[in-house]
């Protein structure tokens, strides 16, 4: 009996701790201290998008890569130093590049409300804005994250690679507290953007002992990708690749329609349609765009809650590239 009540107390305590952690973030967090934070960030993101269409996918991906490594603490923004190679110089982050947009927003925010808005919150708000400006859903971003002080390139190995199968993807997401639905839903971010040939070349060249190309791909589409990547000219050009979706600057459900048509670019994308645990979600989102939008907003809020720092464990950086 005594043992049971100890367990019960522990259980209640665990719930309280979890609730306190969730409460750290709040959609009104800057209401008194920086009331125009959202407008300032949206303006910067909007202008940057008008002059470079690669900005939205890069910022959306940046949010994912930030949150999956050490939590959403802007560790992805820290520059390498003489004695430390930072996350942004880890292989998966080489093509993120849009850091300057966050720097611009931060500079404006430091003028409007000095030392108030964290870099981690700027990424979270900017990620919502790029989705919404591209025609996708809007959601209230919870705020109040603090910036971390550590960033290590070797920890980017925590990110999924395009060779993962569905089981590996599900396991990795569940390690972060994200379910199968979050995996399929967040992968819908690939409705925006581009992939380099290096991320899918194993599907179109010497796939295995029996097939040169991945047999789960539509044959015409596989040939298109092959043409894009296999010619000598394109092989020598490291920037060659293909759009992840046929409407790659619009946030819509086309990505899922293409998976159903076996025209996914990355093996990890197509795996979501090929696996019985994820297939019905892909089919549902391909059919009902509104459902995808509602679930995407919910999963982005969950992603944004990963490993959030409070003021005991983090700071508000003055410049996003350096610790204070
Ligand atoms: C499920 C596991 C995932 C894997 C294995 C994966 C892998 C990749 C790879 C290999 C690329 C192409 C990179 C390149 O060749 O330059 C890419 C692009 C991209 N990823 Fe993911 N990704 C995953 C999930 C996500 C999530 C959850 C998000 C955001 C919520 C996301 C957002 C993006 C975006 C927007 C792009 C396009 C980037 C650009 O155009 O610059 N990805 N991803």
Short mmCIF file of C-alpha atoms and ligand atoms in Angstrom, two decimals:
data_model
loop_
_atom_site.label_atom_id
_atom_site.label_comp_id
_atom_site.label_asym_id
_atom_site.label_seq_id
_atom_site.Cartn_x
_atom_site.Cartn_y
_atom_site.Cartn_z
CA UNK A 1 0.00 0.00 0.00
CA UNK A 2 2.81 2.36 1.03
CA UNK A 3 4.68 1.48 -2.19
CA UNK A 4 1.59 2.26 -4.21
CA UNK A 5 1.17 5.68 -2.66
CA UNK A 6 4.82 6.52 -3.35
CA UNK A 7 4.26 5.60 -6.96
CA UNK A 8 1.13 7.71 -7.02
CA UNK A 9 2.96 10.73 -5.58
CA UNK A 10 5.73 10.27 -8.13
CA UNK A 11 3.16 10.07 -10.91
CA UNK A 12 1.43 13.30 -9.82
CA UNK A 13 4.83 14.99 -9.47
CA UNK A 14 5.83 13.91 -13.00
CA UNK A 15 2.62 15.40 -14.40
CA UNK A 16 3.22 18.66 -12.54
CA UNK A 17 6.78 18.88 -13.87
CA UNK A 18 5.57 18.22 -17.41
CA UNK A 19 2.88 20.90 -17.07
CA UNK A 20 5.35 23.44 -15.66
CA UNK A 21 7.66 22.79 -18.60
CA UNK A 22 4.83 23.23 -21.11
CA UNK A 23 3.79 26.43 -19.33
CA UNK A 24 7.15 28.05 -19.98
CA UNK A 25 5.94 28.94 -23.47
CA UNK A 26 3.12 31.36 -24.03
CA UNK A 27 1.64 32.94 -27.15
CA UNK A 28 1.44 36.34 -25.33
CA UNK A 29 4.98 36.15 -23.97
CA UNK A 30 6.19 39.46 -25.48
CA UNK A 31 2.88 41.31 -25.23
CA UNK A 32 4.23 43.82 -22.69
CA UNK A 33 7.94 43.73 -23.52
CA UNK A 34 7.95 43.70 -27.33
CA UNK A 35 4.42 44.12 -28.65
CA UNK A 36 5.40 44.36 -32.34
CA UNK A 37 7.68 41.34 -32.39
CA UNK A 38 5.55 39.33 -34.81
CA UNK A 39 5.05 42.19 -37.26
CA UNK A 40 8.76 43.00 -37.31
CA UNK A 41 9.74 39.40 -38.05
CA UNK A 42 7.04 38.94 -40.69
CA UNK A 43 8.15 42.09 -42.53
CA UNK A 44 11.76 40.94 -42.67
CA UNK A 45 10.79 37.43 -43.80
CA UNK A 46 8.40 38.78 -46.43
CA UNK A 47 10.98 41.15 -47.91
CA UNK A 48 13.68 38.48 -47.92
CA UNK A 49 11.31 36.07 -49.70
CA UNK A 50 10.54 38.63 -52.39
CA UNK A 51 14.22 38.94 -53.22
CA UNK A 52 15.09 35.23 -52.88
CA UNK A 53 12.54 32.43 -53.32
CA UNK A 54 14.88 29.97 -51.59
CA UNK A 55 14.38 31.72 -48.26
CA UNK A 56 11.07 30.05 -47.21
CA UNK A 57 12.20 26.40 -47.54
CA UNK A 58 15.52 27.18 -45.91
CA UNK A 59 13.91 28.82 -42.89
CA UNK A 60 11.35 26.05 -42.47
CA UNK A 61 14.11 23.44 -42.58
CA UNK A 62 16.22 25.53 -40.19
CA UNK A 63 13.47 25.31 -37.56
CA UNK A 64 13.39 21.51 -37.86
CA UNK A 65 17.17 21.22 -37.70
CA UNK A 66 17.33 23.56 -34.71
CA UNK A 67 14.65 21.74 -32.72
CA UNK A 68 15.94 18.21 -33.42
CA UNK A 69 19.43 18.97 -32.14
CA UNK A 70 19.56 20.06 -28.45
CA UNK A 71 15.97 21.33 -28.70
CA UNK A 72 14.67 24.63 -30.07
CA UNK A 73 17.50 26.76 -28.65
CA UNK A 74 18.94 28.46 -31.77
CA UNK A 75 22.07 26.31 -31.45
CA UNK A 76 21.92 26.05 -35.25
CA UNK A 77 22.67 29.77 -35.50
CA UNK A 78 25.93 29.87 -33.55
CA UNK A 79 29.09 30.36 -35.60
CA UNK A 80 32.02 27.96 -35.36
CA UNK A 81 35.02 29.19 -33.38
CA UNK A 82 38.74 28.28 -33.50
CA UNK A 83 38.21 25.40 -31.10
CA UNK A 84 34.64 24.36 -31.91
CA UNK A 85 32.92 23.30 -35.11
CA UNK A 86 29.28 24.38 -34.71
CA UNK A 87 26.06 22.74 -35.97
CA UNK A 88 25.81 25.05 -38.96
CA UNK A 89 29.02 23.50 -40.29
CA UNK A 90 27.72 19.94 -39.85
CA UNK A 91 26.96 18.22 -43.22
CA UNK A 92 23.13 18.41 -43.12
CA UNK A 93 23.22 22.15 -42.45
CA UNK A 94 25.56 23.25 -45.22
CA UNK A 95 22.61 24.06 -47.49
CA UNK A 96 20.52 25.95 -44.89
CA UNK A 97 22.16 29.28 -45.67
CA UNK A 98 19.29 31.72 -44.83
CA UNK A 99 20.87 32.72 -41.51
CA UNK A 100 21.16 36.31 -42.68
CA UNK A 101 17.36 36.66 -42.58
CA UNK A 102 17.30 35.79 -38.87
CA UNK A 103 20.22 38.21 -38.30
CA UNK A 104 18.22 41.01 -39.96
CA UNK A 105 15.15 40.34 -37.86
CA UNK A 106 17.29 40.20 -34.73
CA UNK A 107 18.97 43.54 -35.53
CA UNK A 108 15.57 45.20 -35.91
CA UNK A 109 14.28 43.63 -32.72
CA UNK A 110 17.35 44.73 -30.76
CA UNK A 111 16.53 48.31 -31.78
CA UNK A 112 12.82 48.02 -30.96
CA UNK A 113 13.18 46.06 -27.71
CA UNK A 114 16.80 45.37 -26.68
CA UNK A 115 17.79 42.03 -25.14
CA UNK A 116 14.24 40.76 -25.09
CA UNK A 117 13.44 38.41 -27.97
CA UNK A 118 15.40 35.15 -28.18
CA UNK A 119 16.86 33.89 -31.45
CA UNK A 120 15.07 30.58 -30.87
CA UNK A 121 11.71 32.40 -30.85
CA UNK A 122 12.66 34.32 -34.01
CA UNK A 123 13.23 31.04 -35.88
CA UNK A 124 9.91 29.64 -34.62
CA UNK A 125 7.95 32.74 -35.70
CA UNK A 126 9.78 32.98 -39.05
CA UNK A 127 9.02 29.30 -39.77
CA UNK A 128 5.30 29.92 -39.20
CA UNK A 129 5.45 33.01 -41.40
CA UNK A 130 7.12 31.33 -44.37
CA UNK A 131 4.47 28.61 -44.31
CA UNK A 132 1.63 31.08 -44.07
CA UNK A 133 3.02 33.48 -46.69
CA UNK A 134 3.35 30.54 -49.10
CA UNK A 135 -0.37 29.78 -48.76
CA UNK A 136 -0.21 27.41 -45.78
CA UNK A 137 -1.89 27.55 -42.38
CA UNK A 138 -1.43 30.17 -39.65
CA UNK A 139 -1.02 29.23 -35.99
CA UNK A 140 -0.22 31.02 -32.75
CA UNK A 141 3.47 30.53 -32.04
CA UNK A 142 4.20 29.87 -28.38
CA UNK A 143 7.13 32.00 -27.22
CA UNK A 144 9.54 32.33 -24.33
CA UNK A 145 12.36 29.98 -25.44
CA UNK A 146 15.84 30.94 -24.33
CA UNK A 147 18.94 30.57 -26.48
CA UNK A 148 21.47 27.83 -25.77
CA UNK A 149 25.19 28.33 -25.35
CA UNK A 150 26.48 25.16 -27.00
CA UNK A 151 26.54 24.00 -30.60
CA UNK A 152 28.46 20.99 -31.90
CA UNK A 153 28.67 19.89 -35.52
CA UNK A 154 28.86 16.19 -34.61
CA UNK A 155 25.42 16.38 -32.97
CA UNK A 156 23.83 17.00 -36.38
CA UNK A 157 24.17 13.22 -36.75
CA UNK A 158 20.94 13.24 -34.69
CA UNK A 159 19.09 14.39 -37.80
CA UNK A 160 17.40 11.84 -40.06
CA UNK A 161 19.18 11.02 -43.30
CA UNK A 162 17.39 10.39 -46.61
CA UNK A 163 18.40 6.73 -46.51
CA UNK A 164 16.33 5.96 -43.37
CA UNK A 165 13.49 3.46 -43.77
CA UNK A 166 10.07 4.01 -42.15
CA UNK A 167 11.04 2.08 -39.01
CA UNK A 168 14.11 4.23 -38.43
CA UNK A 169 12.14 7.43 -39.03
CA UNK A 170 9.39 6.36 -36.63
CA UNK A 171 11.97 5.41 -33.97
CA UNK A 172 13.87 8.67 -34.25
CA UNK A 173 10.73 10.80 -34.07
CA UNK A 174 9.43 8.82 -31.11
CA UNK A 175 12.75 9.39 -29.30
CA UNK A 176 11.91 13.09 -29.55
CA UNK A 177 8.37 12.54 -28.28
CA UNK A 178 6.81 12.84 -31.73
CA UNK A 179 4.41 10.21 -33.06
CA UNK A 180 3.80 8.62 -36.43
CA UNK A 181 1.25 11.31 -37.27
CA UNK A 182 3.82 14.04 -36.55
CA UNK A 183 6.34 12.28 -38.79
CA UNK A 184 3.99 12.07 -41.76
CA UNK A 185 2.59 15.54 -41.17
CA UNK A 186 5.89 17.36 -40.69
CA UNK A 187 7.35 15.62 -43.73
CA UNK A 188 4.73 17.63 -45.62
CA UNK A 189 7.19 20.53 -45.20
CA UNK A 190 8.73 19.03 -48.34
CA UNK A 191 5.91 20.74 -50.21
CA UNK A 192 8.46 23.59 -50.29
CA UNK A 193 11.96 23.47 -51.64
CA UNK A 194 14.61 21.53 -53.40
CA UNK A 195 16.91 18.54 -52.99
CA UNK A 196 20.43 18.16 -54.30
CA UNK A 197 21.21 15.04 -56.35
CA UNK A 198 23.45 13.77 -53.56
CA UNK A 199 20.35 13.29 -51.37
CA UNK A 200 18.63 10.87 -53.78
CA UNK A 201 21.32 9.58 -56.15
CA UNK A 202 21.34 6.11 -54.56
CA UNK A 203 17.72 5.71 -55.80
CA UNK A 204 18.52 6.33 -59.46
CA UNK A 205 21.89 4.73 -59.91
CA UNK A 206 22.95 1.21 -58.87
CA UNK A 207 20.01 0.93 -56.47
CA UNK A 208 20.70 -2.73 -55.57
CA UNK A 209 21.85 -6.02 -57.11
CA UNK A 210 18.61 -6.38 -59.09
CA UNK A 211 17.63 -2.84 -60.00
CA UNK A 212 19.49 0.19 -61.27
CA UNK A 213 16.62 2.45 -60.15
CA UNK A 214 14.39 2.20 -57.09
CA UNK A 215 11.42 0.07 -58.28
CA UNK A 216 9.06 1.91 -55.92
CA UNK A 217 9.42 4.99 -58.15
CA UNK A 218 7.33 5.89 -61.14
CA UNK A 219 9.61 4.90 -64.03
CA UNK A 220 9.17 8.13 -66.02
CA UNK A 221 9.88 10.18 -62.94
CA UNK A 222 12.96 8.11 -62.12
CA UNK A 223 14.22 8.79 -65.65
CA UNK A 224 13.65 12.52 -65.20
CA UNK A 225 15.67 12.51 -61.99
CA UNK A 226 18.36 10.46 -63.65
CA UNK A 227 18.61 12.93 -66.51
CA UNK A 228 18.87 15.78 -64.01
CA UNK A 229 21.69 14.15 -62.09
CA UNK A 230 23.50 11.55 -64.16
CA UNK A 231 24.76 13.51 -67.15
CA UNK A 232 28.43 14.38 -66.93
CA UNK A 233 27.66 18.11 -66.90
CA UNK A 234 25.25 17.78 -63.98
CA UNK A 235 27.42 15.29 -62.10
CA UNK A 236 30.17 17.88 -62.05
CA UNK A 237 27.74 20.54 -60.88
CA UNK A 238 27.20 20.16 -57.15
CA UNK A 239 24.12 22.36 -57.29
CA UNK A 240 22.11 20.01 -59.49
CA UNK A 241 18.97 18.52 -58.08
CA UNK A 242 15.20 18.54 -58.28
CA UNK A 243 12.26 20.22 -56.57
CA UNK A 244 10.74 18.15 -53.78
CA UNK A 245 7.27 18.93 -55.13
CA UNK A 246 5.87 20.16 -58.47
CA UNK A 247 4.52 23.34 -56.79
CA UNK A 248 7.61 23.92 -54.71
CA UNK A 249 7.00 27.53 -53.75
CA UNK A 250 3.38 26.97 -52.70
CA UNK A 251 2.48 25.34 -49.41
CA UNK A 252 -0.18 22.83 -50.42
CA UNK A 253 -0.88 19.06 -50.31
CA UNK A 254 0.68 18.34 -53.70
CA UNK A 255 3.59 16.58 -51.94
CA UNK A 256 1.24 13.82 -50.72
CA UNK A 257 -0.44 13.49 -54.12
CA UNK A 258 2.97 12.89 -55.60
CA UNK A 259 3.79 10.22 -53.05
CA UNK A 260 0.59 8.42 -54.03
CA UNK A 261 1.69 8.73 -57.67
CA UNK A 262 5.09 7.24 -56.64
CA UNK A 263 6.86 10.50 -57.49
CA UNK A 264 8.49 11.24 -54.14
CA UNK A 265 12.03 12.57 -54.53
CA UNK A 266 13.64 11.32 -51.33
CA UNK A 267 13.55 7.65 -50.33
CA UNK A 268 12.27 8.79 -46.92
CA UNK A 269 9.35 10.58 -48.56
CA UNK A 270 8.32 7.60 -50.66
CA UNK A 271 8.77 5.28 -47.67
CA UNK A 272 5.81 7.03 -46.01
CA UNK A 273 3.53 5.79 -48.76
CA UNK A 274 5.10 2.36 -48.98
CA UNK A 275 4.79 1.53 -45.27
CA UNK A 276 1.48 0.22 -43.89
CA UNK A 277 1.82 2.33 -40.70
CA UNK A 278 1.95 5.63 -42.56
CA UNK A 279 0.21 5.01 -45.89
CA UNK A 280 -3.33 5.89 -44.76
CA UNK A 281 -2.16 9.28 -43.47
CA UNK A 282 -0.45 10.05 -46.78
CA UNK A 283 -3.67 9.12 -48.58
CA UNK A 284 -5.80 11.23 -46.24
CA UNK A 285 -3.63 14.31 -46.67
CA UNK A 286 -3.53 13.78 -50.46
CA UNK A 287 -7.32 13.87 -50.42
CA UNK A 288 -8.02 16.52 -47.77
CA UNK A 289 -5.73 19.53 -47.85
CA UNK A 290 -7.61 21.23 -44.99
CA UNK A 291 -6.88 18.24 -42.75
CA UNK A 292 -3.18 18.44 -43.61
CA UNK A 293 -3.16 22.17 -42.75
CA UNK A 294 -4.80 21.69 -39.34
CA UNK A 295 -2.48 18.82 -38.44
CA UNK A 296 0.61 20.59 -39.76
CA UNK A 297 -0.04 23.57 -37.49
CA UNK A 298 -0.50 21.24 -34.49
CA UNK A 299 2.68 19.25 -35.22
CA UNK A 300 4.72 22.44 -35.69
CA UNK A 301 3.65 23.59 -32.22
CA UNK A 302 4.78 20.21 -30.86
CA UNK A 303 8.09 20.45 -32.72
CA UNK A 304 8.56 23.91 -31.24
CA UNK A 305 8.23 22.53 -27.71
CA UNK A 306 11.23 20.21 -28.01
CA UNK A 307 13.93 20.70 -25.39
CA UNK A 308 12.99 24.27 -24.60
CA UNK A 309 15.42 26.19 -22.35
CA UNK A 310 14.19 28.36 -19.52
CA UNK A 311 16.08 31.38 -18.20
CA UNK A 312 18.12 29.18 -15.83
CA UNK A 313 19.60 27.25 -18.74
CA UNK A 314 19.71 29.79 -21.51
CA UNK A 315 19.95 33.46 -22.39
CA UNK A 316 18.67 35.99 -24.91
CA UNK A 317 21.59 36.44 -27.27
CA UNK A 318 22.37 39.96 -28.44
CA UNK A 319 23.56 38.57 -31.76
CA UNK A 320 22.27 35.21 -32.93
CA UNK A 321 25.70 34.06 -34.15
CA UNK A 322 27.46 34.44 -30.78
CA UNK A 323 26.81 33.64 -27.15
CA UNK A 324 26.72 36.80 -25.00
C1 LIG B 1 11.39 12.96 -41.90
C2 LIG B 1 12.66 13.07 -42.02
C3 LIG B 1 13.34 14.06 -42.94
C4 LIG B 1 14.38 13.79 -43.76
C5 LIG B 1 15.10 12.47 -43.91
C6 LIG B 1 14.68 15.01 -44.46
C7 LIG B 1 15.71 15.13 -45.37
C8 LIG B 1 15.85 16.20 -46.23
C9 LIG B 1 16.80 16.27 -47.31
C10 LIG B 1 17.84 15.20 -47.63
C11 LIG B 1 16.59 17.43 -47.96
C12 LIG B 1 17.34 17.92 -49.20
C13 LIG B 1 18.58 18.66 -48.75
C14 LIG B 1 19.47 19.01 -49.92
O1 LIG B 1 19.73 18.14 -50.75
O2 LIG B 1 19.93 20.17 -49.96
C15 LIG B 1 15.52 18.11 -47.29
C16 LIG B 1 15.01 19.32 -47.67
C17 LIG B 1 14.07 20.01 -46.95
N1 LIG B 1 13.52 19.63 -45.74
FE1 LIG B 1 13.63 17.80 -44.92
N2 LIG B 1 13.81 15.98 -44.08
C18 LIG B 1 12.98 15.45 -43.13
C19 LIG B 1 11.99 16.13 -42.45
C20 LIG B 1 11.76 17.48 -42.55
C21 LIG B 1 10.96 18.26 -41.66
C22 LIG B 1 10.25 17.70 -40.43
C23 LIG B 1 10.97 19.54 -42.11
C24 LIG B 1 10.31 20.78 -41.54
C25 LIG B 1 9.33 20.77 -40.67
C26 LIG B 1 11.77 19.55 -43.32
C27 LIG B 1 11.95 20.63 -44.16
C28 LIG B 1 12.65 20.59 -45.34
C29 LIG B 1 12.59 21.63 -46.35
C30 LIG B 1 11.67 22.85 -46.34
C31 LIG B 1 13.49 21.26 -47.36
C32 LIG B 1 13.85 22.05 -48.64
C33 LIG B 1 15.13 22.83 -48.35
C34 LIG B 1 15.59 23.77 -49.45
O3 LIG B 1 14.94 23.91 -50.48
O4 LIG B 1 16.65 24.41 -49.26
N3 LIG B 1 12.27 18.30 -43.53
N4 LIG B 1 15.08 17.35 -46.23
#
